[in-house]
């Protein structure tokens, strides 16, 4: 069975594998890059939410309500989602849990996590998780940190989804260093060109990854998929 990864712009992806559909940071409404509208999302079994910012929490509770999907996030965002009628599972940094599609571990992210209304959204995170036999690292919003080296050590990462936008997260140079630390098979850039302050050339980033690391890199347009 192949695991299919689809980009939806900004930091939003969907993954099909293990008979499930898993969404990452489903920011569709007000996302100028989104290729789908929230009301058209019919297939969702799990939604991973990295932090409380509006461009990541996004439409998570709406999708959960309309599909019955379970939200997986930190404890505070899980509670927030449950209060809004969604099924949710709370993790905390360093903790993992075995879900039907694979194990999900919450990893550190150096960022913020307030809710759109200013409320406390707990600690921001990323996710290191498995879908079938594929290992995926979703860095979410973060600056570069040296502990990324640990993430690729226990088992090889098949794909690393890395922000390159700069300003709010790593820029392309630090994302390149992240690839060197993580040593994934494949790197996919995200969190760029959505807003004026995060304009980047993802193809230049991909070229540098291929030239100066052992990894491959693929730039996905919104709506585009690859088989991992
Ligand atoms: Ni953020
Ligand atoms: Mn963001």
Short mmCIF file of C-alpha atoms in Angstrom, two decimals, residues 11-210:
data_model
loop_
_atom_site.label_atom_id
_atom_site.label_comp_id
_atom_site.label_asym_id
_atom_site.label_seq_id
_atom_site.Cartn_x
_atom_site.Cartn_y
_atom_site.Cartn_z
CA UNK A 11 1.12 24.22 6.35
CA UNK A 12 -1.92 22.12 5.40
CA UNK A 13 -1.50 18.59 4.10
CA UNK A 14 -3.66 15.50 3.92
CA UNK A 15 -2.27 11.98 4.05
CA UNK A 16 -4.02 8.84 2.91
CA UNK A 17 -2.72 5.55 4.23
CA UNK A 18 -3.60 2.63 6.49
CA UNK A 19 -7.19 3.05 5.31
CA UNK A 20 -7.38 6.47 6.99
CA UNK A 21 -7.22 10.10 5.94
CA UNK A 22 -5.12 12.29 8.20
CA UNK A 23 -5.08 16.10 7.92
CA UNK A 24 -2.29 18.35 9.17
CA UNK A 25 -3.04 21.94 10.29
CA UNK A 26 -6.21 22.38 8.17
CA UNK A 27 -6.15 26.11 7.43
CA UNK A 28 -8.54 26.40 4.47
CA UNK A 29 -10.85 29.34 5.18
CA UNK A 30 -8.93 32.58 4.51
CA UNK A 31 -5.96 30.58 3.14
CA UNK A 32 -5.34 32.19 -0.26
CA UNK A 33 -3.46 29.07 -1.40
CA UNK A 34 -6.03 26.48 -0.38
CA UNK A 35 -7.22 24.23 -3.20
CA UNK A 36 -10.27 22.98 -1.29
CA UNK A 37 -13.00 24.63 0.74
CA UNK A 38 -13.82 23.39 4.19
CA UNK A 39 -17.35 22.28 3.23
CA UNK A 40 -15.86 20.02 0.55
CA UNK A 41 -13.74 18.08 3.04
CA UNK A 42 -15.60 14.79 3.36
CA UNK A 43 -12.77 12.40 4.18
CA UNK A 44 -11.04 13.00 7.47
CA UNK A 45 -10.38 10.47 10.21
CA UNK A 46 -7.69 12.30 12.20
CA UNK A 47 -6.56 15.94 12.29
CA UNK A 48 -3.14 16.79 13.71
CA UNK A 49 -2.99 20.38 15.02
CA UNK A 50 0.47 21.74 15.83
CA UNK A 51 -0.51 24.91 17.72
CA UNK A 52 -3.33 27.36 18.33
CA UNK A 53 -2.55 30.04 15.75
CA UNK A 54 -5.35 30.64 13.27
CA UNK A 55 -3.28 29.56 10.26
CA UNK A 56 -2.82 26.09 11.85
CA UNK A 57 -5.83 25.36 14.07
CA UNK A 58 -7.72 26.74 11.09
CA UNK A 59 -10.88 24.78 10.31
CA UNK A 60 -10.01 21.82 12.53
CA UNK A 61 -13.14 21.86 14.69
CA UNK A 62 -15.44 22.47 11.70
CA UNK A 63 -13.92 19.51 9.84
CA UNK A 64 -14.10 17.36 12.97
CA UNK A 65 -17.78 18.22 13.39
CA UNK A 66 -18.68 17.52 9.75
CA UNK A 67 -16.67 14.30 9.37
CA UNK A 68 -16.40 12.89 12.90
CA UNK A 69 -12.60 13.09 12.69
CA UNK A 70 -10.55 13.02 15.89
CA UNK A 71 -8.29 15.98 16.63
CA UNK A 72 -4.81 15.10 17.91
CA UNK A 73 -3.00 18.01 19.50
CA UNK A 74 -1.61 19.26 22.78
CA UNK A 75 -3.78 18.98 25.90
CA UNK A 76 -5.07 22.57 25.75
CA UNK A 77 -6.09 22.42 22.09
CA UNK A 78 -7.64 18.97 22.63
CA UNK A 79 -9.75 20.40 25.48
CA UNK A 80 -10.67 23.47 23.39
CA UNK A 81 -11.77 21.14 20.57
CA UNK A 82 -13.81 18.92 22.89
CA UNK A 83 -15.63 22.00 24.21
CA UNK A 84 -16.59 22.68 20.58
CA UNK A 85 -18.05 19.22 20.09
CA UNK A 86 -15.05 17.49 18.52
CA UNK A 87 -13.54 14.20 19.56
CA UNK A 88 -9.94 14.89 20.57
CA UNK A 89 -6.83 13.24 21.96
CA UNK A 90 -4.35 15.33 23.92
CA UNK A 91 -0.62 14.65 23.83
CA UNK A 92 2.26 16.59 25.29
CA UNK A 93 5.79 17.18 24.11
CA UNK A 94 7.84 14.00 24.09
CA UNK A 95 4.77 11.82 24.48
CA UNK A 96 3.49 9.46 21.84
CA UNK A 97 0.47 7.24 21.40
CA UNK A 98 -0.36 4.38 19.08
CA UNK A 99 -3.30 5.29 16.83
CA UNK A 100 -4.88 2.85 14.33
CA UNK A 101 -2.75 4.29 11.47
CA UNK A 102 0.51 4.43 13.42
CA UNK A 103 2.29 6.01 16.35
CA UNK A 104 2.25 9.79 16.77
CA UNK A 105 4.81 11.59 18.95
CA UNK A 106 4.60 15.27 19.75
CA UNK A 107 7.93 17.05 19.30
CA UNK A 108 9.17 20.47 20.37
CA UNK A 109 8.68 23.62 18.31
CA UNK A 110 10.10 27.03 19.17
CA UNK A 111 7.12 29.25 18.52
CA UNK A 112 3.90 30.50 20.21
CA UNK A 113 0.48 28.87 20.50
CA UNK A 114 -2.21 31.35 21.53
CA UNK A 115 -5.73 30.79 20.20
CA UNK A 116 -7.19 33.30 17.72
CA UNK A 117 -9.12 34.89 20.65
CA UNK A 118 -5.86 35.33 22.60
CA UNK A 119 -6.51 32.41 24.97
CA UNK A 120 -3.77 30.06 26.14
CA UNK A 121 -3.19 27.32 23.60
CA UNK A 122 -0.50 25.39 25.46
CA UNK A 123 2.91 24.71 23.98
CA UNK A 124 3.42 24.66 20.23
CA UNK A 125 4.63 21.37 18.80
CA UNK A 126 5.50 19.36 15.77
CA UNK A 127 4.75 15.71 15.08
CA UNK A 128 6.92 12.72 14.31
CA UNK A 129 4.56 9.99 13.20
CA UNK A 130 4.15 6.81 11.22
CA UNK A 131 1.54 5.97 8.61
CA UNK A 132 1.91 2.32 7.64
CA UNK A 133 5.65 1.87 7.09
CA UNK A 134 6.38 5.54 6.38
CA UNK A 135 7.83 7.93 8.95
CA UNK A 136 6.79 11.56 8.59
CA UNK A 137 8.13 14.62 10.41
CA UNK A 138 5.86 17.65 10.41
CA UNK A 139 7.95 20.46 11.90
CA UNK A 140 5.05 22.95 11.87
CA UNK A 141 6.04 26.49 12.90
CA UNK A 142 9.46 26.52 14.50
CA UNK A 143 12.91 27.98 14.44
CA UNK A 144 15.84 25.69 13.83
CA UNK A 145 16.87 23.56 16.82
CA UNK A 146 19.77 21.19 17.14
CA UNK A 147 17.63 18.45 18.73
CA UNK A 148 16.24 17.82 15.26
CA UNK A 149 19.29 15.57 15.02
CA UNK A 150 17.67 13.20 17.53
CA UNK A 151 14.48 12.88 15.51
CA UNK A 152 16.11 11.18 12.56
CA UNK A 153 18.27 8.89 14.67
CA UNK A 154 15.83 6.34 16.07
CA UNK A 155 14.52 5.50 12.60
CA UNK A 156 15.04 7.11 9.20
CA UNK A 157 12.52 9.80 8.30
CA UNK A 158 10.86 9.24 4.93
CA UNK A 159 9.58 12.79 4.51
CA UNK A 160 10.23 16.00 6.45
CA UNK A 161 7.69 18.82 6.00
CA UNK A 162 9.62 22.00 6.79
CA UNK A 163 8.71 25.69 6.94
CA UNK A 164 10.88 27.93 4.75
CA UNK A 165 8.95 31.21 4.91
CA UNK A 166 11.22 33.05 7.36
CA UNK A 167 9.82 35.87 9.55
CA UNK A 168 7.58 33.58 11.69
CA UNK A 169 9.58 30.36 11.28
CA UNK A 170 12.82 29.07 9.84
CA UNK A 171 13.82 30.60 6.55
CA UNK A 172 15.37 28.63 3.68
CA UNK A 173 18.93 28.67 5.08
CA UNK A 174 17.91 27.29 8.46
CA UNK A 175 15.53 24.82 6.79
CA UNK A 176 18.52 23.55 4.81
CA UNK A 177 20.39 23.05 8.09
CA UNK A 178 17.31 21.25 9.42
CA UNK A 179 17.55 18.81 6.50
CA UNK A 180 21.21 18.21 7.39
CA UNK A 181 20.22 17.41 11.00
CA UNK A 182 17.15 15.32 10.21
CA UNK A 183 18.66 13.39 7.25
CA UNK A 184 15.25 12.55 5.74
CA UNK A 185 14.83 10.72 2.44
CA UNK A 186 12.69 13.59 1.14
CA UNK A 187 12.11 17.21 2.18
CA UNK A 188 8.97 19.17 1.27
CA UNK A 189 8.89 22.95 1.89
CA UNK A 190 5.82 24.62 3.39
CA UNK A 191 4.67 27.84 5.11
CA UNK A 192 5.79 30.23 2.34
CA UNK A 193 4.13 32.66 -0.10
CA UNK A 194 0.84 32.73 1.82
CA UNK A 195 1.47 36.24 3.16
CA UNK A 196 3.64 39.14 1.98
CA UNK A 197 6.27 38.67 4.70
CA UNK A 198 6.91 34.99 3.91
CA UNK A 199 7.63 35.19 0.19
CA UNK A 200 10.28 32.61 -0.80
CA UNK A 201 11.43 30.62 -3.80
CA UNK A 202 10.74 26.97 -2.89
CA UNK A 203 12.50 25.72 -6.02
CA UNK A 204 15.75 27.44 -5.00
CA UNK A 205 15.42 25.73 -1.60
CA UNK A 206 14.80 22.34 -3.23
CA UNK A 207 17.82 22.79 -5.49
CA UNK A 208 20.08 23.53 -2.52
CA UNK A 209 18.75 20.50 -0.62
CA UNK A 210 19.53 18.24 -3.57
#
